[in-house]
Amino acid sequence: MQIYYAADNRNRANWGCRATSMALGSLLASVGTLTGTCQGTELAADTRRLTPHGGWVPRRLTRTLASMNDIPIRRRLVAALSKLGTRFDFVDTDPSASADRFLALKDFYPWLDRIFRELQSADCLVINGEGDFIFTSPPRRGSLFLLTLMEVALQMGKQVYLLNGIMSDCPKTGRNATTLAQVKRLFPRCAAIAVRDPDSLEYLHSIQCASNASYVPDALFTWSTNAPLWTRIVNQGHRVFEPFGHEEFTDLPELDLGKPYLCLSGSSSAAWDPPAATAAYTELARSLKALNLPILLVPTCEGDAFLHTVAQRLQLPALHVRIPIRIGAAILAKAAAFVSGRYHPSILASLGGTPCVFLGSNSHKTASLQRVLEYESCLEFPALPNATECRRITEATDRILTAGPALRNRILTVAAQRSHESRTLCQILKPTPHA
């Protein structure tokens, strides 16, 4: 089977994007040949390449704009040309219209032509739906881009699979009815949809869009057999693993990874308000110090950058987000406990049996993950905890530390079972007639 893989997020500074994209890509490569990938940076509004069209723009200036790296100058030119009717993104809320623009512009922009040719040579389009189908207002550019690719692939007569997906309203802005209407139009035409948690499947049922959908645990669980092996090499100071380009002159303390330690990371919801997050996580880290274990701050996404300020304030060790992902996985998998509002990093921790205390996020994901991991009680603390909530988080962390090896072994057993189940993603990729 020839497969075109969309939303390959390995090139995003986000542990979850990198790890689950690698895991899903490996599964796809085991059952077929990848004709190409569409990288995750093309999906996001802030990293996409410009595709100027319409209005009055000389072709030479159009090509220059599309490749320009000087962001301030680019913004000024975009603002000026927008007044002349020029549009800079082929994607909008109507996937059919976006697909028409894609096909019209592909001969002018080489990167669009590459996507077209690689998709054309494939039997199917496989979309990694691991984070984009949260129906925010305004809509996520990534979800609109992927719906556009679906439209293009279906027009080309290709099978479309959406795997590893989340389906959720946004807790901050609610449900975007316009985006959801396009989902309800396109999803039934897919060969199959696999969501990564039961809550997402229930969501599809609630909108009468689950006829071709099933729940299969996240592809990242397939790393279950590897994570314990990787932990063997994290037995020294954490700064040994500083990535190239980010070696620092710092007086922050070194953490000995050969002894018990706690890990603390952020939340996709906390990232919306860095100043408030800095204050909240400073208080949380202070509270966790009462447990008398070293604390390692773990920014797993660029949105967690505020943790470096927390590290400076409290003189705590911190990792860099661009650490090799398998090393990051091993550090989480070896921790005594992990306090986090991050979905995939919590899976990485669970692969080594590390118990987690979950904070809120930009969707149902940290609550649903507790169902997937079969936690006996579902506790989700606020993404921006106040002093009282910090004490409650510390108490919850103390309880899972007290539970000892029995809890770790139970988490390991469940993670191994989810690993076995997640490998059935390969069985979904079978030629079937289009709806």
Short mmCIF file of C-alpha atoms in Angstrom, two decimals:
data_model
loop_
_atom_site.label_atom_id
_atom_site.label_comp_id
_atom_site.label_asym_id
_atom_site.label_seq_id
_atom_site.Cartn_x
_atom_site.Cartn_y
_atom_site.Cartn_z
CA MET A 1 0.00 0.00 0.00
CA GLN A 2 1.28 3.47 -0.92
CA ILE A 3 0.53 5.95 1.90
CA TYR A 4 0.66 9.74 2.05
CA TYR A 5 1.09 10.77 5.71
CA ALA A 6 -0.33 14.15 6.76
CA ALA A 7 0.33 15.99 10.03
CA ASP A 8 3.73 14.43 10.58
CA ASN A 9 4.56 16.68 13.53
CA ARG A 10 8.14 15.63 14.19
CA ASN A 11 9.45 19.09 13.31
CA ARG A 12 7.44 20.88 16.00
CA ALA A 13 9.03 21.75 19.34
CA ASN A 14 6.54 19.65 21.26
CA TRP A 15 7.26 16.28 22.84
CA GLY A 16 3.81 14.89 22.16
CA CYS A 17 3.79 15.96 18.52
CA ARG A 18 7.22 14.46 17.96
CA ALA A 19 6.70 11.20 19.81
CA THR A 20 3.25 10.21 18.57
CA SER A 21 4.12 11.22 14.99
CA MET A 22 7.13 8.92 15.16
CA ALA A 23 5.10 6.08 16.62
CA LEU A 24 2.30 6.37 14.07
CA GLY A 25 4.78 6.78 11.21
CA SER A 26 6.52 3.57 12.24
CA LEU A 27 3.21 1.70 12.23
CA LEU A 28 2.40 3.03 8.75
CA ALA A 29 5.85 2.10 7.45
CA SER A 30 5.31 -1.46 8.70
CA VAL A 31 2.29 -1.97 6.43
CA GLY A 32 3.12 0.16 3.40
CA THR A 33 5.42 2.65 1.70
CA LEU A 34 5.23 6.35 2.50
CA THR A 35 5.10 8.43 -0.68
CA GLY A 36 5.68 11.55 1.40
CA THR A 37 4.66 13.47 4.49
CA CYS A 38 3.07 16.83 5.17
CA GLN A 39 4.83 18.38 8.14
CA GLY A 40 2.98 19.80 11.08
CA THR A 41 4.50 23.24 10.70
CA GLU A 42 2.51 23.67 7.49
CA LEU A 43 -0.71 23.29 9.49
CA ALA A 44 -0.26 25.93 12.17
CA ALA A 45 -1.19 29.54 11.50
CA ASP A 46 2.07 30.91 12.90
CA THR A 47 4.42 28.60 10.98
CA ARG A 48 2.62 28.09 7.66
CA ARG A 49 4.15 29.21 4.37
CA LEU A 50 2.42 32.14 2.71
CA THR A 51 0.49 31.55 -0.50
CA PRO A 52 -0.34 35.05 -1.79
CA HIS A 53 -3.16 35.12 -4.33
CA GLY A 54 -5.80 37.51 -5.61
CA GLY A 55 -5.62 41.27 -5.56
CA TRP A 56 -2.79 43.01 -7.37
CA VAL A 57 0.61 41.47 -6.62
CA PRO A 58 3.49 41.14 -9.14
CA ARG A 59 4.56 37.51 -9.45
CA ARG A 60 8.15 38.24 -8.43
CA LEU A 61 6.95 39.92 -5.21
CA THR A 62 4.57 37.02 -4.58
CA ARG A 63 7.39 34.47 -4.72
CA THR A 64 9.59 36.69 -2.53
CA LEU A 65 6.85 36.99 0.09
CA ALA A 66 6.24 33.26 0.11
CA SER A 67 9.88 32.53 0.98
CA MET A 68 10.63 35.56 3.17
CA ASN A 69 12.10 34.81 6.61
CA ASP A 70 12.25 38.40 7.88
CA ILE A 71 9.04 38.31 9.91
CA PRO A 72 8.68 42.08 10.72
CA ILE A 73 9.16 43.11 7.08
CA ARG A 74 6.88 40.32 5.91
CA ARG A 75 4.14 41.45 8.27
CA ARG A 76 4.33 45.03 6.98
CA LEU A 77 4.16 43.88 3.35
CA VAL A 78 1.29 41.53 4.11
CA ALA A 79 -0.64 44.31 5.85
CA ALA A 80 -0.11 46.68 2.92
CA LEU A 81 -1.00 44.17 0.21
CA SER A 82 -4.04 42.91 2.11
CA LYS A 83 -5.56 46.36 1.60
CA LEU A 84 -5.23 45.75 -2.15
CA GLY A 85 -7.26 42.53 -1.90
CA THR A 86 -4.42 40.02 -1.69
CA ARG A 87 -5.04 36.90 0.41
CA PHE A 88 -2.15 35.04 1.99
CA ASP A 89 -3.67 31.68 2.87
CA PHE A 90 -5.47 29.30 0.53
CA VAL A 91 -7.24 27.70 3.50
CA ASP A 92 -10.52 28.99 4.91
CA THR A 93 -13.61 27.59 6.62
CA ASP A 94 -14.96 25.92 3.44
CA PRO A 95 -12.79 22.90 2.53
CA SER A 96 -14.29 22.73 -0.97
CA ALA A 97 -13.26 26.31 -1.73
CA SER A 98 -9.86 25.71 -0.11
CA ALA A 99 -9.36 22.59 -2.25
CA ASP A 100 -10.14 24.60 -5.40
CA ARG A 101 -7.50 27.16 -4.43
CA PHE A 102 -5.02 24.39 -3.60
CA LEU A 103 -5.43 22.91 -7.08
CA ALA A 104 -5.24 26.33 -8.74
CA LEU A 105 -2.12 27.43 -6.83
CA LYS A 106 -0.13 24.17 -6.86
CA ASP A 107 1.52 25.00 -10.20
CA PHE A 108 2.79 28.27 -8.76
CA TYR A 109 3.99 27.14 -5.32
CA PRO A 110 6.40 24.18 -5.40
CA TRP A 111 5.54 22.99 -1.89
CA LEU A 112 1.87 22.65 -2.81
CA ASP A 113 2.83 20.84 -5.99
CA ARG A 114 4.97 18.43 -3.95
CA ILE A 115 2.01 17.60 -1.70
CA PHE A 116 -0.19 17.08 -4.76
CA ARG A 117 2.28 14.78 -6.52
CA GLU A 118 3.01 12.72 -3.41
CA LEU A 119 -0.70 12.38 -2.69
CA GLN A 120 -1.39 11.52 -6.33
CA SER A 121 1.11 8.65 -6.22
CA ALA A 122 -0.43 7.21 -3.04
CA ASP A 123 -3.30 4.76 -2.61
CA CYS A 124 -4.53 6.59 0.45
CA LEU A 125 -4.22 9.64 2.64
CA VAL A 126 -3.57 8.94 6.34
CA ILE A 127 -4.09 11.89 8.66
CA ASN A 128 -2.56 12.00 12.11
CA GLY A 129 -5.45 13.55 14.04
CA GLU A 130 -3.61 13.71 17.35
CA GLY A 131 -4.40 17.30 18.28
CA ASP A 132 -6.11 19.34 15.61
CA PHE A 133 -9.77 18.39 15.87
CA ILE A 134 -10.61 20.54 18.86
CA PHE A 135 -13.44 22.71 17.54
CA THR A 136 -12.36 26.14 18.74
CA SER A 137 -13.64 29.58 17.75
CA PRO A 138 -12.02 30.88 15.67
CA PRO A 139 -11.23 27.48 14.13
CA ARG A 140 -7.77 25.97 14.28
CA ARG A 141 -5.98 26.47 11.03
CA GLY A 142 -4.62 22.92 11.34
CA SER A 143 -8.08 21.34 11.35
CA LEU A 144 -9.12 23.44 8.33
CA PHE A 145 -5.93 22.43 6.49
CA LEU A 146 -6.56 18.74 7.16
CA LEU A 147 -10.19 19.00 6.06
CA THR A 148 -8.89 20.61 2.86
CA LEU A 149 -6.50 17.71 2.28
CA MET A 150 -9.41 15.31 2.84
CA GLU A 151 -11.41 17.15 0.20
CA VAL A 152 -8.53 17.08 -2.29
CA ALA A 153 -7.84 13.37 -1.69
CA LEU A 154 -11.50 12.43 -2.05
CA GLN A 155 -11.75 14.40 -5.30
CA MET A 156 -8.72 12.42 -6.52
CA GLY A 157 -10.45 9.14 -5.66
CA LYS A 158 -8.11 8.28 -2.79
CA GLN A 159 -9.07 6.47 0.38
CA VAL A 160 -8.85 8.69 3.46
CA TYR A 161 -8.09 7.49 6.98
CA LEU A 162 -8.02 9.67 10.07
CA LEU A 163 -6.07 7.91 12.83
CA ASN A 164 -4.93 8.73 16.35
CA GLY A 165 -7.58 11.44 16.56
CA ILE A 166 -9.10 13.53 19.29
CA MET A 167 -12.58 15.02 18.90
CA SER A 168 -13.51 17.68 21.41
CA ASP A 169 -15.19 21.00 21.99
CA CYS A 170 -12.97 23.75 23.36
CA PRO A 171 -13.49 24.39 27.11
CA LYS A 172 -12.69 28.07 26.57
CA THR A 173 -14.67 28.98 23.42
CA GLY A 174 -17.17 26.15 23.15
CA ARG A 175 -18.17 24.40 19.93
CA ASN A 176 -17.54 25.85 16.48
CA ALA A 177 -20.67 24.88 14.54
CA THR A 178 -19.24 25.90 11.16
CA THR A 179 -16.21 23.62 11.43
CA LEU A 180 -18.34 20.84 12.85
CA ALA A 181 -20.70 21.01 9.87
CA GLN A 182 -17.75 20.37 7.53
CA VAL A 183 -16.59 17.49 9.73
CA LYS A 184 -20.05 15.93 9.53
CA ARG A 185 -19.93 16.29 5.75
CA LEU A 186 -16.44 14.83 5.21
CA PHE A 187 -15.90 12.25 7.97
CA PRO A 188 -18.58 9.82 6.71
CA ARG A 189 -16.76 9.74 3.37
CA CYS A 190 -13.53 8.51 4.99
CA ALA A 191 -12.61 4.83 4.73
CA ALA A 192 -12.19 4.75 8.52
CA ILE A 193 -11.67 6.95 11.55
CA ALA A 194 -9.83 5.85 14.68
CA VAL A 195 -9.92 8.04 17.78
CA ARG A 196 -7.45 7.71 20.59
CA ASP A 197 -9.81 7.78 23.59
CA PRO A 198 -13.37 6.71 24.47
CA ASP A 199 -14.48 10.30 25.08
CA SER A 200 -13.70 11.19 21.47
CA LEU A 201 -15.72 8.24 20.22
CA GLU A 202 -18.63 9.28 22.45
CA TYR A 203 -18.33 12.77 20.98
CA LEU A 204 -18.65 11.42 17.43
CA HIS A 205 -21.68 9.41 18.48
CA SER A 206 -23.22 12.53 20.01
CA ILE A 207 -23.04 14.36 16.66
CA GLN A 208 -24.19 11.30 14.67
CA CYS A 209 -20.83 10.96 12.96
CA ALA A 210 -19.52 7.61 14.20
CA SER A 211 -20.66 5.13 11.53
CA ASN A 212 -17.06 4.46 10.40
CA ALA A 213 -15.32 5.29 13.69
CA SER A 214 -13.68 3.18 16.36
CA TYR A 215 -11.56 3.68 19.47
CA VAL A 216 -7.95 2.54 19.27
CA PRO A 217 -5.44 3.69 21.93
CA ASP A 218 -2.86 6.26 20.91
CA ALA A 219 -0.03 5.00 18.70
CA LEU A 220 2.44 6.24 21.29
CA PHE A 221 1.59 3.28 23.51
CA THR A 222 3.56 1.13 21.05
CA TRP A 223 6.71 2.55 22.67
CA SER A 224 5.84 0.51 25.76
CA THR A 225 8.49 -2.14 25.03
CA ASN A 226 11.23 0.45 24.44
CA ALA A 227 10.81 2.92 27.29
CA PRO A 228 12.13 0.62 30.06
CA LEU A 229 15.25 -0.01 27.98
CA TRP A 230 15.86 3.71 27.47
CA THR A 231 15.67 4.40 31.21
CA ARG A 232 18.92 2.46 31.68
CA ILE A 233 20.97 5.31 30.23
CA VAL A 234 19.52 8.09 32.42
CA ASN A 235 21.65 7.54 35.50
CA GLN A 236 23.66 10.74 35.63
CA GLY A 237 23.19 14.49 35.82
CA HIS A 238 20.43 15.81 33.58
CA ARG A 239 22.67 18.37 31.85
CA VAL A 240 24.45 15.55 30.03
CA PHE A 241 21.43 15.60 27.72
CA GLU A 242 21.43 19.30 26.78
CA PRO A 243 20.73 19.49 23.02
CA PHE A 244 23.10 21.10 20.54
CA GLY A 245 22.53 24.84 20.28
CA HIS A 246 21.12 25.06 23.79
CA GLU A 247 24.12 24.41 26.01
CA GLU A 248 23.96 27.07 28.71
CA PHE A 249 26.18 28.91 31.15
CA THR A 250 24.01 28.39 34.18
CA ASP A 251 24.26 28.13 37.92
CA LEU A 252 21.05 26.12 38.24
CA PRO A 253 21.52 22.89 40.20
CA GLU A 254 22.27 19.57 38.56
CA LEU A 255 19.75 16.79 39.12
CA ASP A 256 20.99 13.24 39.64
CA LEU A 257 18.73 11.05 37.50
CA GLY A 258 20.04 7.97 39.30
CA LYS A 259 18.04 8.89 42.41
CA PRO A 260 14.25 9.40 42.89
CA TYR A 261 12.85 12.69 41.58
CA LEU A 262 9.56 14.35 40.64
CA CYS A 263 8.78 15.84 37.24
CA LEU A 264 6.55 18.87 36.70
CA SER A 265 5.42 20.16 33.31
CA GLY A 266 2.80 22.62 32.10
CA SER A 267 -0.53 22.47 30.31
CA SER A 268 -1.90 23.50 26.93
CA SER A 269 -4.45 25.59 28.82
CA ALA A 270 -1.87 27.25 31.09
CA ALA A 271 0.10 28.23 28.00
CA TRP A 272 -2.68 30.69 27.07
CA ASP A 273 -1.58 33.00 29.93
CA PRO A 274 2.21 32.82 30.57
CA PRO A 275 2.33 35.47 33.37
CA ALA A 276 -0.45 33.74 35.31
CA ALA A 277 1.16 30.35 34.59
CA THR A 278 4.51 31.55 35.93
CA ALA A 279 2.92 32.62 39.20
CA ALA A 280 0.80 29.46 39.54
CA TYR A 281 3.60 27.01 38.80
CA THR A 282 6.02 28.84 41.07
CA GLU A 283 3.52 28.28 43.87
CA LEU A 284 2.97 24.67 42.79
CA ALA A 285 6.69 23.87 42.69
CA ARG A 286 7.14 25.45 46.14
CA SER A 287 4.30 23.27 47.45
CA LEU A 288 5.75 20.10 45.91
CA LYS A 289 9.07 20.76 47.65
CA ALA A 290 7.35 19.65 50.87
CA LEU A 291 7.55 16.06 49.56
CA ASN A 292 11.34 16.15 49.99
CA LEU A 293 12.17 14.86 46.53
CA PRO A 294 14.18 16.79 43.92
CA ILE A 295 11.93 18.49 41.36
CA LEU A 296 12.79 18.54 37.67
CA LEU A 297 10.91 21.07 35.54
CA VAL A 298 10.06 19.59 32.15
CA PRO A 299 8.88 22.00 29.44
CA THR A 300 7.46 19.60 26.85
CA CYS A 301 6.20 22.30 24.48
CA GLU A 302 7.21 25.87 23.65
CA GLY A 303 4.06 26.90 25.51
CA ASP A 304 5.76 25.64 28.68
CA ALA A 305 8.60 28.17 28.31
CA PHE A 306 7.40 29.93 31.47
CA LEU A 307 8.85 27.00 33.45
CA HIS A 308 12.34 28.35 32.80
CA THR A 309 11.36 31.50 34.71
CA VAL A 310 10.07 29.28 37.51
CA ALA A 311 13.41 27.44 37.46
CA GLN A 312 15.33 30.71 37.86
CA ARG A 313 13.07 31.92 40.66
CA LEU A 314 13.31 28.74 42.70
CA GLN A 315 16.76 27.55 41.59
CA LEU A 316 15.38 24.31 40.18
CA PRO A 317 16.83 22.18 37.36
CA ALA A 318 14.98 22.24 34.03
CA LEU A 319 15.21 20.32 30.77
CA HIS A 320 15.10 21.88 27.31
CA VAL A 321 12.12 21.21 25.06
CA ARG A 322 14.46 20.16 22.22
CA ILE A 323 16.06 17.30 24.17
CA PRO A 324 16.20 14.01 22.17
CA ILE A 325 12.69 12.67 22.53
CA ARG A 326 13.67 9.14 23.59
CA ILE A 327 15.81 10.61 26.40
CA GLY A 328 12.87 12.78 27.44
CA ALA A 329 10.64 9.71 27.42
CA ALA A 330 13.12 7.82 29.59
CA ILE A 331 13.38 10.65 32.12
CA LEU A 332 9.60 10.75 32.52
CA ALA A 333 9.31 6.97 32.59
CA LYS A 334 11.82 6.79 35.43
CA ALA A 335 10.36 9.58 37.60
CA ALA A 336 8.78 8.83 40.96
CA ALA A 337 5.73 10.86 39.89
CA PHE A 338 4.71 13.29 37.15
CA VAL A 339 2.49 16.33 37.63
CA SER A 340 1.27 17.56 34.26
CA GLY A 341 -1.52 18.81 32.04
CA ARG A 342 0.13 17.34 28.95
CA TYR A 343 -1.40 14.30 27.23
CA HIS A 344 1.41 12.52 25.39
CA PRO A 345 4.11 13.27 27.98
CA SER A 346 1.79 11.60 30.52
CA ILE A 347 1.67 8.55 28.25
CA LEU A 348 5.49 8.59 28.03
CA ALA A 349 5.66 8.62 31.83
CA SER A 350 3.12 5.80 32.06
CA LEU A 351 5.20 3.59 29.76
CA GLY A 352 7.64 3.26 32.64
CA GLY A 353 4.93 2.94 35.28
CA THR A 354 5.27 6.53 36.52
CA PRO A 355 2.03 7.59 38.25
CA CYS A 356 0.63 10.96 37.20
CA VAL A 357 -1.32 13.78 38.78
CA PHE A 358 -3.30 15.43 36.01
CA LEU A 359 -3.96 19.12 35.43
CA GLY A 360 -6.56 20.59 33.09
CA SER A 361 -5.92 21.19 29.39
CA ASN A 362 -7.44 22.65 26.21
CA SER A 363 -9.85 19.71 25.84
CA HIS A 364 -11.05 16.57 27.62
CA LYS A 365 -7.71 14.86 27.05
CA THR A 366 -6.23 14.65 30.55
CA ALA A 367 -9.55 13.42 31.95
CA SER A 368 -9.99 10.88 29.15
CA LEU A 369 -6.42 9.61 29.51
CA GLN A 370 -7.21 8.53 33.05
CA ARG A 371 -9.98 6.34 31.62
CA VAL A 372 -7.56 4.90 29.07
CA LEU A 373 -5.02 4.17 31.83
CA GLU A 374 -7.75 2.74 34.09
CA TYR A 375 -7.11 5.04 37.04
CA GLU A 376 -9.39 4.10 39.92
CA SER A 377 -10.56 7.68 40.40
CA CYS A 378 -10.49 10.52 37.88
CA LEU A 379 -8.98 13.69 39.35
CA GLU A 380 -8.26 16.71 37.18
CA PHE A 381 -6.87 19.78 38.89
CA PRO A 382 -7.00 23.30 37.43
CA ALA A 383 -4.38 24.19 34.84
CA LEU A 384 -3.69 27.39 36.82
CA PRO A 385 -3.96 26.22 40.43
CA ASN A 386 -4.28 28.65 43.32
CA ALA A 387 -2.58 28.12 46.68
CA THR A 388 -5.32 25.82 47.99
CA GLU A 389 -5.30 23.76 44.80
CA CYS A 390 -1.50 23.53 44.92
CA ARG A 391 -1.80 21.94 48.37
CA ARG A 392 -4.38 19.47 47.02
CA ILE A 393 -2.08 18.58 44.10
CA THR A 394 0.78 18.03 46.55
CA GLU A 395 -1.43 15.79 48.68
CA ALA A 396 -2.46 13.77 45.61
CA THR A 397 1.20 13.42 44.62
CA ASP A 398 2.06 12.23 48.11
CA ARG A 399 -0.67 9.57 47.90
CA ILE A 400 0.66 8.08 44.67
CA LEU A 401 4.20 8.12 46.05
CA THR A 402 2.99 6.24 49.10
CA ALA A 403 1.28 3.64 46.89
CA GLY A 404 4.75 2.46 45.87
CA PRO A 405 5.63 -0.37 43.44
CA ALA A 406 2.13 -1.83 43.34
CA LEU A 407 0.78 1.25 41.57
CA ARG A 408 3.72 1.39 39.17
CA ASN A 409 3.24 -2.27 38.26
CA ARG A 410 -0.47 -1.73 37.63
CA ILE A 411 0.25 1.22 35.33
CA LEU A 412 2.90 -0.81 33.48
CA THR A 413 0.43 -3.65 32.95
CA VAL A 414 -2.26 -1.34 31.58
CA ALA A 415 0.22 0.47 29.32
CA ALA A 416 1.36 -2.87 27.89
CA GLN A 417 -2.25 -3.81 27.14
CA ARG A 418 -2.87 -0.44 25.46
CA SER A 419 0.29 -1.06 23.41
CA HIS A 420 -1.10 -4.35 22.13
CA GLU A 421 -4.40 -2.68 21.24
CA SER A 422 -2.79 0.32 19.53
CA ARG A 423 -1.02 -1.96 17.07
CA THR A 424 -4.41 -2.80 15.59
CA LEU A 425 -4.27 0.60 13.87
CA CYS A 426 -2.48 -1.26 11.07
CA GLN A 427 -5.50 -3.50 10.56
CA ILE A 428 -7.67 -0.50 9.77
CA LEU A 429 -5.69 0.29 6.62
CA LYS A 430 -7.42 -2.06 4.24
CA PRO A 431 -8.81 -1.14 0.81
CA THR A 432 -12.55 -0.51 1.04
CA PRO A 433 -15.02 1.09 -1.37
CA HIS A 434 -15.67 4.80 -0.96
CA ALA A 435 -18.90 5.82 0.70
#
